[in-house]
Short mmCIF file of C-alpha atoms and ligand atoms in Angstrom, two decimals:
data_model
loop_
_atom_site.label_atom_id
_atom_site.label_comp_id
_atom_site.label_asym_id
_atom_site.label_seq_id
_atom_site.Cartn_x
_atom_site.Cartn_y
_atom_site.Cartn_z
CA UNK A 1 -107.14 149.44 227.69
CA UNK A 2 -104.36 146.84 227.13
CA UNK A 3 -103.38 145.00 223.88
CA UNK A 4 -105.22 142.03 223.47
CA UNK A 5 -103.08 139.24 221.91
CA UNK A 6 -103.78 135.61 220.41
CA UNK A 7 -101.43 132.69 219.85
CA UNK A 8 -101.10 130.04 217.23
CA UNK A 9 -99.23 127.38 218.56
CA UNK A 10 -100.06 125.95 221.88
CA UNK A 11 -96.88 124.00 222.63
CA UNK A 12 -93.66 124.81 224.51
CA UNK A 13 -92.90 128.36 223.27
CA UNK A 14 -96.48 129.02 223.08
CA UNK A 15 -96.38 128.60 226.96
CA UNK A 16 -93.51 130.41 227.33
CA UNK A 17 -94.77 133.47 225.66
CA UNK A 18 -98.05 133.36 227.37
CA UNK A 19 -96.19 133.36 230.70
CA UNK A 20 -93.99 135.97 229.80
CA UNK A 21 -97.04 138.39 229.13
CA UNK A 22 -98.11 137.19 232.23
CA UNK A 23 -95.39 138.81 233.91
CA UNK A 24 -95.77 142.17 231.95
CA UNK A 25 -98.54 145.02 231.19
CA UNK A 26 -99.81 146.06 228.70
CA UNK A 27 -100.74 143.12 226.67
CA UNK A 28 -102.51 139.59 227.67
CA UNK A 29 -102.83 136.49 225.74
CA UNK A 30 -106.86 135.92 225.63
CA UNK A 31 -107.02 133.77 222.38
CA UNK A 32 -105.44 130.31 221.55
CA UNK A 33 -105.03 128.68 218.60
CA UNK A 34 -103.84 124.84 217.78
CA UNK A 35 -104.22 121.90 215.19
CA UNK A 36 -105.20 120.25 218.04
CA UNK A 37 -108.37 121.33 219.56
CA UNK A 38 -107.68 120.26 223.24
CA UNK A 39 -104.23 121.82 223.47
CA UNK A 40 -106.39 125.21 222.35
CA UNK A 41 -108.39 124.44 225.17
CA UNK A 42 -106.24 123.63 227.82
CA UNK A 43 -104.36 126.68 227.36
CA UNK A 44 -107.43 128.86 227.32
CA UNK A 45 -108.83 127.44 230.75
CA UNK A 46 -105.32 127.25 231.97
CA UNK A 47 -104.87 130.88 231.27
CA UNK A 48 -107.71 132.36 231.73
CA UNK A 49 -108.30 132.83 227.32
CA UNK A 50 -111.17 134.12 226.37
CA UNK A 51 -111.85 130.63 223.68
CA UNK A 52 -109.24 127.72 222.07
CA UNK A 53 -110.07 127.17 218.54
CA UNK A 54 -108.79 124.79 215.58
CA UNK A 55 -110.21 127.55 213.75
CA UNK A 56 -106.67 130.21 213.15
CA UNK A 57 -108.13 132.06 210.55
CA UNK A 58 -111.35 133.13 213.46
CA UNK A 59 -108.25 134.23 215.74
CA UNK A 60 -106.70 136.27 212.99
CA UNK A 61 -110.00 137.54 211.52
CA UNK A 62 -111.21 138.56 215.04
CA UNK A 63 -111.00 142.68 215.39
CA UNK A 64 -110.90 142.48 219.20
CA UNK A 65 -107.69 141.08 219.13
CA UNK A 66 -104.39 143.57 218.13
CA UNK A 67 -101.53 140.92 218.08
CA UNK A 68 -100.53 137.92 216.82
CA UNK A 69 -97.86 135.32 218.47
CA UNK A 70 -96.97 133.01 216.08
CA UNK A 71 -95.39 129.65 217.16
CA UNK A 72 -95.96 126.89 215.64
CA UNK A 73 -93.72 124.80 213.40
CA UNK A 74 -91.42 126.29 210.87
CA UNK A 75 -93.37 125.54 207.04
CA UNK A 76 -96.37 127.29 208.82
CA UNK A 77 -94.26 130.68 209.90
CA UNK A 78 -94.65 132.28 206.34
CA UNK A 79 -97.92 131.79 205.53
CA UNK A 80 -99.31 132.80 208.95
CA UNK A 81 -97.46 135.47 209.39
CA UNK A 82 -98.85 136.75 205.53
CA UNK A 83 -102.49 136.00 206.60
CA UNK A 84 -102.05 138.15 209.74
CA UNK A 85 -100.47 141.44 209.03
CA UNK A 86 -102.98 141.30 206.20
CA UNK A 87 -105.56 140.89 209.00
CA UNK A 88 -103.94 144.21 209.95
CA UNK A 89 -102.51 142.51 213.15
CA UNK A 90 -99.00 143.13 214.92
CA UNK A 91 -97.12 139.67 214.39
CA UNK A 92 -94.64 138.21 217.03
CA UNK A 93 -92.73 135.18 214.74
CA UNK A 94 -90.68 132.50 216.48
CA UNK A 95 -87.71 131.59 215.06
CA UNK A 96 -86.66 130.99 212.21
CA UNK A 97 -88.91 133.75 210.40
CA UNK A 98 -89.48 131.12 207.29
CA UNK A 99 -87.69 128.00 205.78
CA UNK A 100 -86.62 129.84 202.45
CA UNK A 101 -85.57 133.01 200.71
CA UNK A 102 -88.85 133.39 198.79
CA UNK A 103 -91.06 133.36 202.13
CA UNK A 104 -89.19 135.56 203.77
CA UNK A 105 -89.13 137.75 200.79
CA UNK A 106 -93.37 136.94 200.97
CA UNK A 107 -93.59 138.10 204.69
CA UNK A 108 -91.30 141.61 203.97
CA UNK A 109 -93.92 142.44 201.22
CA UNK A 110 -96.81 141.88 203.60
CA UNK A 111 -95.08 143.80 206.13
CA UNK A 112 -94.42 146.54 203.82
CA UNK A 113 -98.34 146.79 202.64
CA UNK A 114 -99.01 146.55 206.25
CA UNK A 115 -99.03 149.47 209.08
CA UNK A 116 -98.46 146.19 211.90
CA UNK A 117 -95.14 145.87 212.63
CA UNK A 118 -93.56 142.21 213.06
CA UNK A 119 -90.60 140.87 215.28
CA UNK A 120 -88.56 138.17 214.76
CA UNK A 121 -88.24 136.13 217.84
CA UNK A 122 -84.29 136.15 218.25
CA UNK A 123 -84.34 136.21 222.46
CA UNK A 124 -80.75 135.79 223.06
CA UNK A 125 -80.21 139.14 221.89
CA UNK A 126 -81.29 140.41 224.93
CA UNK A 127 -78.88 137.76 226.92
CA UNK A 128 -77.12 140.81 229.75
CA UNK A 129 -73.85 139.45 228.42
CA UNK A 130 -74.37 139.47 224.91
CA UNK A 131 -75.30 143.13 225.36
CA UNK A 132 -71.86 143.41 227.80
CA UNK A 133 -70.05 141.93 225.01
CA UNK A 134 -71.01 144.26 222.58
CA UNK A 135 -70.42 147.32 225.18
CA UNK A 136 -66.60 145.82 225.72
CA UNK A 137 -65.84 144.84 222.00
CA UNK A 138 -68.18 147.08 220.10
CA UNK A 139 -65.79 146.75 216.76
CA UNK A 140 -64.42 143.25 216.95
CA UNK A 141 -62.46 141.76 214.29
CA UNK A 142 -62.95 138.41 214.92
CA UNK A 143 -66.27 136.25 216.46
CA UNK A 144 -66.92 132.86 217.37
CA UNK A 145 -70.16 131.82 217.97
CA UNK A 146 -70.36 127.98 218.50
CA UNK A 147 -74.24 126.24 219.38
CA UNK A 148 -73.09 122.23 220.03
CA UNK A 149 -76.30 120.07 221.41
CA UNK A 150 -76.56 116.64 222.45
CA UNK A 151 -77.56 114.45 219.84
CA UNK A 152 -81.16 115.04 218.62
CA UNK A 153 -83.69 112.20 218.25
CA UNK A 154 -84.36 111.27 214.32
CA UNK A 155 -88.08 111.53 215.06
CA UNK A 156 -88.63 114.50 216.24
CA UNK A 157 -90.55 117.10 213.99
CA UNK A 158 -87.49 120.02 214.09
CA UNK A 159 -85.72 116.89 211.92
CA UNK A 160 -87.88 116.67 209.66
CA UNK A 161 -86.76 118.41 206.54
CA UNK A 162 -89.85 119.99 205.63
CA UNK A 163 -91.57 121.07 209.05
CA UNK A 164 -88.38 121.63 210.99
CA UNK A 165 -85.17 122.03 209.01
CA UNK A 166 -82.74 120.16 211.54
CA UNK A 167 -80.57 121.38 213.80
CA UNK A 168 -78.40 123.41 211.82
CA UNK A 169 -81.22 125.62 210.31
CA UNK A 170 -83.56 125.69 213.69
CA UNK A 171 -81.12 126.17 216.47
CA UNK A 172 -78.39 128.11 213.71
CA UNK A 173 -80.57 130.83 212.82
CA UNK A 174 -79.75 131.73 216.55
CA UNK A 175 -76.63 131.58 215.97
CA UNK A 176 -76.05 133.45 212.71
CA UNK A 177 -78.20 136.02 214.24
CA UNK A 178 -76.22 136.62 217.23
CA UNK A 179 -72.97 136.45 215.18
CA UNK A 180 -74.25 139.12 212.82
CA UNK A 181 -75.49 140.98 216.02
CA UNK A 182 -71.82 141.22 217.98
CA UNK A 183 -70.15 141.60 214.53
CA UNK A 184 -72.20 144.62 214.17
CA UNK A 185 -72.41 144.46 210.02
CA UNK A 186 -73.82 142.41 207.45
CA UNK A 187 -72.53 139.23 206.17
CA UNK A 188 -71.05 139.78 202.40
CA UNK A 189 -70.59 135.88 202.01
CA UNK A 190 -70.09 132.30 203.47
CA UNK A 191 -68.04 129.81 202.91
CA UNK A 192 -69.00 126.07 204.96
CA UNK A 193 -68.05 122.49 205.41
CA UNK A 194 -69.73 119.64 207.04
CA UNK A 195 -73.44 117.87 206.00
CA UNK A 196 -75.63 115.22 207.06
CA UNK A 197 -73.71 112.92 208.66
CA UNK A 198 -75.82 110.75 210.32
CA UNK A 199 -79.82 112.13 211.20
CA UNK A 200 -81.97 109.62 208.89
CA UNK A 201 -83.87 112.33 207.69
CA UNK A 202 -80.88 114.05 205.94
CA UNK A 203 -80.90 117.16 207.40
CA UNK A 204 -77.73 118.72 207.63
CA UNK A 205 -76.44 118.17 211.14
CA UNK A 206 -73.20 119.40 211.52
CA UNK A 207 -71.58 122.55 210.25
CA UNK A 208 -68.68 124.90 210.53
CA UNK A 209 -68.71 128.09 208.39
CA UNK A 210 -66.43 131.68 208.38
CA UNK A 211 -68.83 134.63 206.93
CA UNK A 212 -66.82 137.48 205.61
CA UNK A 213 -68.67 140.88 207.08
CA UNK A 214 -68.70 144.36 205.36
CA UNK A 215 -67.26 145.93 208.31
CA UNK A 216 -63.99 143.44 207.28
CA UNK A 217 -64.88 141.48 210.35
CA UNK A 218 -64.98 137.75 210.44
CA UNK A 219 -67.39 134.82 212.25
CA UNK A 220 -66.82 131.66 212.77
CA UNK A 221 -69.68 129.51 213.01
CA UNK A 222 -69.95 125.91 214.60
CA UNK A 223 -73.40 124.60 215.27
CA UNK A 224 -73.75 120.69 215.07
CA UNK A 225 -75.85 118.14 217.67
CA UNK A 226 -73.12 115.58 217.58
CA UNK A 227 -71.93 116.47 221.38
CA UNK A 228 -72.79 119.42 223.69
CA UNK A 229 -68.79 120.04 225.43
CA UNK A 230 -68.85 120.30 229.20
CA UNK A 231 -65.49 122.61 229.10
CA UNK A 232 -67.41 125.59 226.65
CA UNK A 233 -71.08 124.39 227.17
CA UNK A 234 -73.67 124.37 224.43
CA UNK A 235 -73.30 128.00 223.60
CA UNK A 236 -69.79 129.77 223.62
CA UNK A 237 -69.20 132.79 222.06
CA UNK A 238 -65.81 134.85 221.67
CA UNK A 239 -65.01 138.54 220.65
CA UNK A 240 -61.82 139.73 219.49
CA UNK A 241 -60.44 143.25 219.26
CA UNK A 242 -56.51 144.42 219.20
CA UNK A 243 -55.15 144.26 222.25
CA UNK A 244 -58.76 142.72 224.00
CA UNK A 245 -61.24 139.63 224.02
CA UNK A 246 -64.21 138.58 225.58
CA UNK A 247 -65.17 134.82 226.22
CA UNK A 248 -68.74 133.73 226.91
CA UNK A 249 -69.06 130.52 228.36
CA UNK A 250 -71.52 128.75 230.80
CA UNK A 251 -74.26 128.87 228.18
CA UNK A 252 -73.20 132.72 227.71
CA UNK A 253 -73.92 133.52 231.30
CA UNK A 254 -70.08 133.61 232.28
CA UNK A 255 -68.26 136.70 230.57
CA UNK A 256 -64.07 136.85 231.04
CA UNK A 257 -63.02 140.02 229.63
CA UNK A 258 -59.30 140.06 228.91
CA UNK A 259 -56.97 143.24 228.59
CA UNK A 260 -53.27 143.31 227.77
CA UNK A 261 -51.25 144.18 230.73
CA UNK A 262 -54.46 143.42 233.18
CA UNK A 263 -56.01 141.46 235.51
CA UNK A 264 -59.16 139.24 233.38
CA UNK A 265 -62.14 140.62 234.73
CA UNK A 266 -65.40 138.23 234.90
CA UNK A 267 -68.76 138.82 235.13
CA UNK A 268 -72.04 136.93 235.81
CA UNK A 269 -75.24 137.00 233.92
CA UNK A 270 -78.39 134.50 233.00
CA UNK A 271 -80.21 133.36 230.00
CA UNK A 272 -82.88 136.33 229.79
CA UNK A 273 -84.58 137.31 226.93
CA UNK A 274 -88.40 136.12 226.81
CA UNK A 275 -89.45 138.45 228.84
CA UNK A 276 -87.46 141.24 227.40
CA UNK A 277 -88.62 140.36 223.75
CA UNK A 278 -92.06 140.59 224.88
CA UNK A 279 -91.42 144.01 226.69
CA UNK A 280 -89.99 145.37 223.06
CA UNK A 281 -92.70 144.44 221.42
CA UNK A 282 -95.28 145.34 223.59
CA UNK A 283 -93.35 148.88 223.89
CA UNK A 284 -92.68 149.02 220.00
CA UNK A 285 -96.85 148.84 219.41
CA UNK A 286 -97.69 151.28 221.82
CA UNK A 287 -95.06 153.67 220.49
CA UNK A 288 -95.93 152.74 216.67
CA UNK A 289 -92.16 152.91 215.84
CA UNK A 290 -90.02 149.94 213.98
CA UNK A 291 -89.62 146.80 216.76
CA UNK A 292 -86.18 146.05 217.54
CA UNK A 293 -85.66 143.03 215.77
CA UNK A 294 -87.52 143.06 212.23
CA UNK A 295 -88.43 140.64 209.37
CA UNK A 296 -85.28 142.22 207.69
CA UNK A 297 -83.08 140.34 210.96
CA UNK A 298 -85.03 136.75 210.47
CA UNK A 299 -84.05 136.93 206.49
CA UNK A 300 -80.31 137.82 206.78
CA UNK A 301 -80.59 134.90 210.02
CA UNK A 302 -82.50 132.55 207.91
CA UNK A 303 -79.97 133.30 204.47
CA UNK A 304 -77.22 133.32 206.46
CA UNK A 305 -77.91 129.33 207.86
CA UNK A 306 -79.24 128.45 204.13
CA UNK A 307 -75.62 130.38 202.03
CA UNK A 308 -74.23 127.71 203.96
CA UNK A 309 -75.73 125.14 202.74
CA UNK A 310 -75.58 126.40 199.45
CA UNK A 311 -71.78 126.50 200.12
CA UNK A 312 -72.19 123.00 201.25
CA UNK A 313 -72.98 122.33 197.37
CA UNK A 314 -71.08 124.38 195.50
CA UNK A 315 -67.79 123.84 197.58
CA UNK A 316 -67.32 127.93 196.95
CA UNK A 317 -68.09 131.12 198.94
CA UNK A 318 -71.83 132.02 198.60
CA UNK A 319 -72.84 135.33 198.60
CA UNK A 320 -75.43 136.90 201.22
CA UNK A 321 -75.85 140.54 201.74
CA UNK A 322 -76.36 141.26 197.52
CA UNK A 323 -79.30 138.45 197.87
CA UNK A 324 -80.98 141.02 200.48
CA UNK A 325 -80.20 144.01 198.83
CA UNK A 326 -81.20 142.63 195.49
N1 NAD B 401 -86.63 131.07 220.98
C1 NAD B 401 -86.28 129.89 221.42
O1 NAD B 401 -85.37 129.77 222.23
C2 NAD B 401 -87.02 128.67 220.96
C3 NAD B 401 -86.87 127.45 221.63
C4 NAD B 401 -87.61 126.36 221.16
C5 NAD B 401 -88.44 126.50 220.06
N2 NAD B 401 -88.53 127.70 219.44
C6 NAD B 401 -89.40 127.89 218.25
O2 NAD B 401 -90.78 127.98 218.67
C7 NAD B 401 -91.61 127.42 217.64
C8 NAD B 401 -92.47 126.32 218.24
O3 NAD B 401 -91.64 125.33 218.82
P1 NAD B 401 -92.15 124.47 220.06
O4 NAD B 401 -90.94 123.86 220.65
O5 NAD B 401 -93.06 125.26 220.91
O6 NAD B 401 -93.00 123.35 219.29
P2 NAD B 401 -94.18 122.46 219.87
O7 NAD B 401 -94.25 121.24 219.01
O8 NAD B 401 -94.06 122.30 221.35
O9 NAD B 401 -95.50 123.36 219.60
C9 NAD B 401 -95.96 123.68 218.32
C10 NAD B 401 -97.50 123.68 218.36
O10 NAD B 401 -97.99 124.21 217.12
C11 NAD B 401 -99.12 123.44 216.72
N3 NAD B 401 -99.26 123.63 215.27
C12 NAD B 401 -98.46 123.16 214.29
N4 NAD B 401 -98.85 123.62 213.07
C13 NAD B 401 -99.91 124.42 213.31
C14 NAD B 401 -100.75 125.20 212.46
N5 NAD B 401 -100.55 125.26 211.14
N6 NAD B 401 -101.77 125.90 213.04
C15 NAD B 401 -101.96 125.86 214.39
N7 NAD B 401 -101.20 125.13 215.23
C16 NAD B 401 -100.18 124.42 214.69
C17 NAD B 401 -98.77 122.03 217.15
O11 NAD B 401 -99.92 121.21 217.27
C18 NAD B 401 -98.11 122.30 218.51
O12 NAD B 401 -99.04 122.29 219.58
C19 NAD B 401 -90.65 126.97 216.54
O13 NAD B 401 -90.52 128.00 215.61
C20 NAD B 401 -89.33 126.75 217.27
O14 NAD B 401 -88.19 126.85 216.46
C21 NAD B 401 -87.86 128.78 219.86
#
C-alpha cells in the first residue's frame, strides 16, 4: 500500500506539493489542513482528500496517515514540525526550516528522539544545472550566488518580521543553501553589509555578504528585492576554479562553461526540483535511510542568512559552523 500523506498549509506551495505527488507513486496527499476551514476544504474536494480540517493536531494525531507536509508560514515551521515527528510522522518542511537558532536546535532534538526522518524543502538543489555545475567545478574556489527580486509589497505576510522574515531571510535561505551546496563545505564565518532600507516593516531587505568556507573556498552572497536585472535575471550563480568557470544565468537554466584555450560550451536546463524533492523523500521513507537534505541543511541555511545579520550589527565577521558544532 502507498504512503498516505497530510498537509498543513493549503496555500501556494501546499498546491504545489499536492500536485507534485500527483505526478508520482508511492505517496498521495489524502488529508488537508488550514487556519482557514474552507481552504481545507477546497483542497480536499479538489483533490480528492479524504477530510479538510482547522483541526492540525487531528491530522498529526491520525495513525492512518505516515507523512507530514508542512507549509505554512515561517513562526509555525518549528513548532509543527516538533508536534509531528513526535506524532512519529515523516515531516516534509518548507523553507526556511525555522526563524531562529533555538528552533532549529528544537526540531534536531525531536528528530533525534524520533525514528521519522525530516527534509528540508531546499528544491533548487535539484535544478539539472546546479547539479552540472557541481559535476564541472566540483572544488571551486570562488561562488557567487546572487537572488535580486522585484520590489516586494510592504503588506505582504513574508514582510512581516515575525511570520515571514523578509526577503533576505525567506528567499536567502535559498540562497545560502545553494551557495553552501556548490561550495561543497561548511561556512566558518560571515561577514555582511546592507539593512533595511526601505520595507516599513524593517525587515532587512537588501544584503551582500562573503562567507569564508572550511574547504578555503569563498561565496559571495547578494540577495535584495530592490530590482530583479534583466542582463543576469533573478537568480545568477557563478563557479570558479583555476583555469575554469561556470555562469548560470536565465534564472539558472542557462549554463556557459568556460575553459582556457576553448571554445565556451553552453547548456540548457529548467527550474526542476518539486517533483524531484518529493521523489527523495518518498524514496528516502521507503528505504528508511537519512533524506537527502536534512534538518542539519535548513540550520546551517537558516544561520547562515541570520550570521549575517548578526554581522549587520556587530560590523565584524560572525562565526557559523562552531554555532552548529557547538
Ligand atoms: N520552495 C519554494 O520555492 C517556495 C516558494 C514559495 C514559498 N515557499 C514556502 O512555502 C511556505 C508557504 O508559503 P506559501 O507561499 O504557500 O504561503 P501561502 O500564504 O500561500 O499559504 C500558507 C497557508 O498556511 C495557512 N496557515 C498559516 N498558519 C497556519 C497554521 N498555524 N496552521 C495551519 N495553517 C496555517 C494559511 O492560512 C495559508 O493558507 C513558506 O515556508 C514559504 O517560504 C517556498
Amino acid at each position: 500500500m502507498g504512503l498516505r500523506a497530510g498537509l498543513i498549509g493549503c496555500g501556494g506551495l501546499g498546491k504545489v506539493h499536492t500536485e507534485a505527488l500527483q505526478q508520482l507513486d508511492g505517496m498521495k496527499m489524502v488529508a488537508f489542513g488550514d487556519i482557514i476551514g474552507e481552504k481545507a476544504e477546497e483542497f480536499a474536494a479538489k483533490y480528492g482528500g479524504e477530510y479538510g480540517t482547522t483541526d492540525t493536531q487531528h491530522i498529526i494525531e491520525d495513525p492512518r496517515i505516515d507523512a507530514i507536509y508542512i507549509c505554512t508560514q515561517h513562526d509555525s515551521h518549528a513548532d509543527l514540525c516538533i508536534r509531528s515527528l513526535d506524532a512519529g510522522k515523516h515531516v516534509m518542511v518548507e523553507k526556511p526550516l525555522a526563524l531562529t537558532v533555538e528552533e532549529c536546535l528544537a526540531v534536531g532534538e525531536a528528530v533525534k528522539r524520533s525514528e521519522a526522518i525530516l527534509m528540508t524543502a531546499f528544491k533548487m538543489r535539484y535544478y539539472e544545472l546546479i547539479q552540472k555545475a557541481k559535476e564541472l567545478i566540483p572544488e571551486p574556489l570562488l561562488v557567487v550566488m546572487q537572488m535580486m527580486d522585484n520590489r516586494w509589497p510592504d503588506e505582504i505576510w513574508a514582510n512581516d518580521p515575525i511570520k515571514g522574515g523578509g526577503n533576505v531571510l525567506s528567499q536567502g535561505c535559498h540562497s545560502c543553501d545553494i551557495l553552501r551546496y556548490v561550495a561543497g563545505s561548511n561556512p566558518i564565518e560571515v561577514y555582511a553589509g546592507g539593512g533595511n532600507y526601505y520595507q516599513k516593516t524593517g525587515v532587512v531587505d537588501n544584503l551582500a555578504a562573503v562567507f569564508r568556507f572550511e574547504n578555503s573556498s569563498v561565496g559571495n552572497w547578494i540577495q535584495g528585492d530592490s530590482n530583479s536585472p534583466p542582463l543576469t535575471s533573478k537568480f545568477y550563480l557563478e563557479a570558479f576554479a583555476e583555469g575554469k568557470s561556470v555562469t548560470l544565468s536565465d534564472r539558472l537554466c542557462t549554463l556557459t562553461y568556460s575553459e582556457n584555450g576553448k571554445e565556451p560550451q553552453v547548456f540548457k536546463g529548467t527550474e526542476t526540483g518539486f517533483v524531484e524533492e518529493n521523489r527523495a523523500f518518498i524514496e528516502a521513507i521507503k528505504t528508511e535511510t537519512p533524506p537527502p537534505i536534512d534538518h542539519i541543511d535548513g540550520l546551517y541555511a537558516t544561520l547562515m542568512v541570520l550570521q549575517a545579520f548578526e554581522s549587520l550589527e556587530s560590523g565584524r565577521p560572525e562565526p557559523i559552523a562552531s554555532l552548529v558544532e557547538a
